[in-house]
Coordinates of C-alpha atoms in Angstrom, one line a residue:
M129 CA -71.4 -227.5 15.9
Y130 CA -69.4 -226.8 12.8
F131 CA -66.2 -228.5 11.8
V132 CA -63.5 -226.5 9.9
R133 CA -61.8 -228.5 7.2
F134 CA -58.0 -228.6 7.1
S135 CA -55.8 -230.6 4.8
L136 CA -52.0 -231.0 4.7
F137 CA -50.1 -232.3 1.7
F138 CA -46.3 -232.6 1.6
L139 CA -43.4 -234.5 0.1
Y140 CA -41.0 -236.4 2.3
N141 CA -38.2 -238.6 0.9
G142 CA -39.8 -238.7 -2.5
S143 CA -43.2 -239.8 -1.1
E144 CA -46.4 -237.7 -1.1
Y145 CA -48.4 -237.7 2.1
K146 CA -52.0 -236.4 2.4
M147 CA -53.5 -235.7 5.7
W148 CA -57.1 -234.7 6.2
S149 CA -59.1 -233.2 9.1
R150 CA -62.3 -234.6 10.7
G151 CA -64.4 -232.1 8.8
Y152 CA -63.9 -233.9 5.5
F153 CA -65.8 -237.0 6.7
S154 CA -69.5 -237.4 7.5
N155 CA -70.5 -238.8 10.9
D156 CA -71.4 -242.2 9.5
V157 CA -68.1 -242.5 7.7
W158 CA -66.1 -241.4 10.8
D159 CA -68.0 -243.8 13.1
N160 CA -67.4 -246.7 10.7
A161 CA -63.7 -245.8 10.4
T162 CA -63.1 -245.6 14.2
K163 CA -64.8 -248.8 15.3
N164 CA -62.9 -250.8 18.0
H165 CA -60.9 -247.7 18.9
Q166 CA -58.7 -248.0 15.8
L167 CA -58.5 -245.6 12.8
N168 CA -59.1 -247.3 9.5
L169 CA -57.3 -245.1 7.0
T170 CA -58.2 -247.4 4.0
Y171 CA -61.9 -246.9 4.7
L172 CA -61.5 -243.2 4.9
S173 CA -59.5 -243.2 1.6
N174 CA -62.3 -245.1 -0.1
S175 CA -64.9 -242.7 1.2
I176 CA -63.3 -239.5 -0.2
G177 CA -61.7 -241.1 -3.2
D178 CA -58.2 -239.9 -2.4
Q179 CA -55.3 -241.3 -0.3
V180 CA -55.5 -240.6 3.5
D181 CA -52.2 -241.0 5.3
G182 CA -53.2 -239.4 8.6
I183 CA -55.6 -237.1 10.4
V184 CA -54.9 -233.5 11.1
P185 CA -56.3 -232.3 14.4
D186 CA -59.4 -230.4 13.6
S187 CA -61.0 -227.3 15.0
S188 CA -64.6 -226.9 15.7
F189 CA -66.8 -224.1 16.9
S190 CA -70.4 -223.6 17.8
V191 CA -72.6 -220.6 17.3
K192 CA -74.6 -219.3 20.2
R193 CA -77.4 -216.7 20.5
S194 CA -76.1 -213.2 20.8
L195 CA -75.8 -211.7 24.2
T196 CA -77.6 -208.4 23.6
W197 CA -78.2 -207.8 27.3
I198 CA -74.5 -207.2 27.8
L199 CA -74.8 -204.4 25.2
Y200 CA -77.7 -202.8 27.0
I201 CA -75.8 -203.0 30.3
L202 CA -72.7 -201.3 28.7
I203 CA -74.9 -198.6 27.2
G204 CA -76.5 -198.0 30.6
I205 CA -73.1 -197.7 32.4
T206 CA -71.9 -195.4 29.6
A207 CA -74.9 -193.1 30.1
I208 CA -74.4 -193.0 33.9
V209 CA -70.7 -192.2 33.6
G210 CA -71.5 -189.6 31.0
A211 CA -74.1 -187.9 33.2
A212 CA -71.6 -187.9 36.1
A213 CA -69.0 -186.4 33.9
I214 CA -71.4 -183.6 32.7
Y215 CA -72.4 -182.9 36.4
T216 CA -68.7 -182.7 37.5
Y217 CA -67.9 -180.4 34.6
L218 CA -70.7 -178.1 35.3
K219 CA -69.8 -178.0 39.0
E220 CA -66.2 -177.2 38.3
E221 CA -67.1 -174.4 35.9
G222 CA -69.1 -172.7 38.6
Q223 CA -72.6 -173.1 37.1
K224 CA -75.3 -173.9 39.7
I225 CA -77.5 -176.9 39.5
T226 CA -79.7 -176.2 42.5
K227 CA -82.3 -179.0 42.4
I228 CA -79.7 -181.6 41.5
D229 CA -77.4 -180.4 44.2
E230 CA -80.1 -180.5 46.8
E231 CA -81.0 -184.0 45.8
I232 CA -77.4 -185.2 45.9
Y233 CA -76.8 -183.6 49.3
R234 CA -80.0 -185.2 50.6
L235 CA -78.9 -188.6 49.4
K236 CA -75.4 -188.1 50.9
G237 CA -77.0 -187.2 54.2
K238 CA -79.2 -190.3 54.2
Y239 CA -76.2 -192.4 53.4
R240 CA -74.2 -190.9 56.3
E241 CA -77.1 -191.5 58.6
L242 CA -77.2 -195.1 57.5
E243 CA -73.5 -195.5 58.1
E244 CA -73.8 -194.1 61.6
R245 CA -76.7 -196.5 62.5
I246 CA -74.7 -199.5 61.3
K247 CA -71.6 -198.4 63.3
K248 CA -73.8 -198.0 66.4
K249 CA -75.4 -201.5 65.9
K250 CA -71.9 -203.0 65.6
K251 CA -70.7 -201.3 68.8
N252 CA -73.8 -202.5 70.7
Q253 CA -73.3 -206.1 69.7

């Protein structure tokens, strides 16, 4: 996990305030400064050598392994959709794809037969 460092300096009623995020302090310093569920700003000031008037809410993030399998799935889906688009284009332009047409019609027929069998089984139950 990585901590992002933020600091906020401002003047208010003639006084300068300096606020630091958690990322400026090591784990040991932070643990010692937050003992007994209280924040010891003096200890934090001594550790960084500058005044600490408060803590800015920090932001942290972690780095995970890349998810390359998602990329492969998207490439596969793109290839399937591209092949379907080419097939549809060639069908609409009137060019014949006899072997592919025969295979598609055969698969459609098997699917329809399966649908009919399922409907019959549901009626018989």
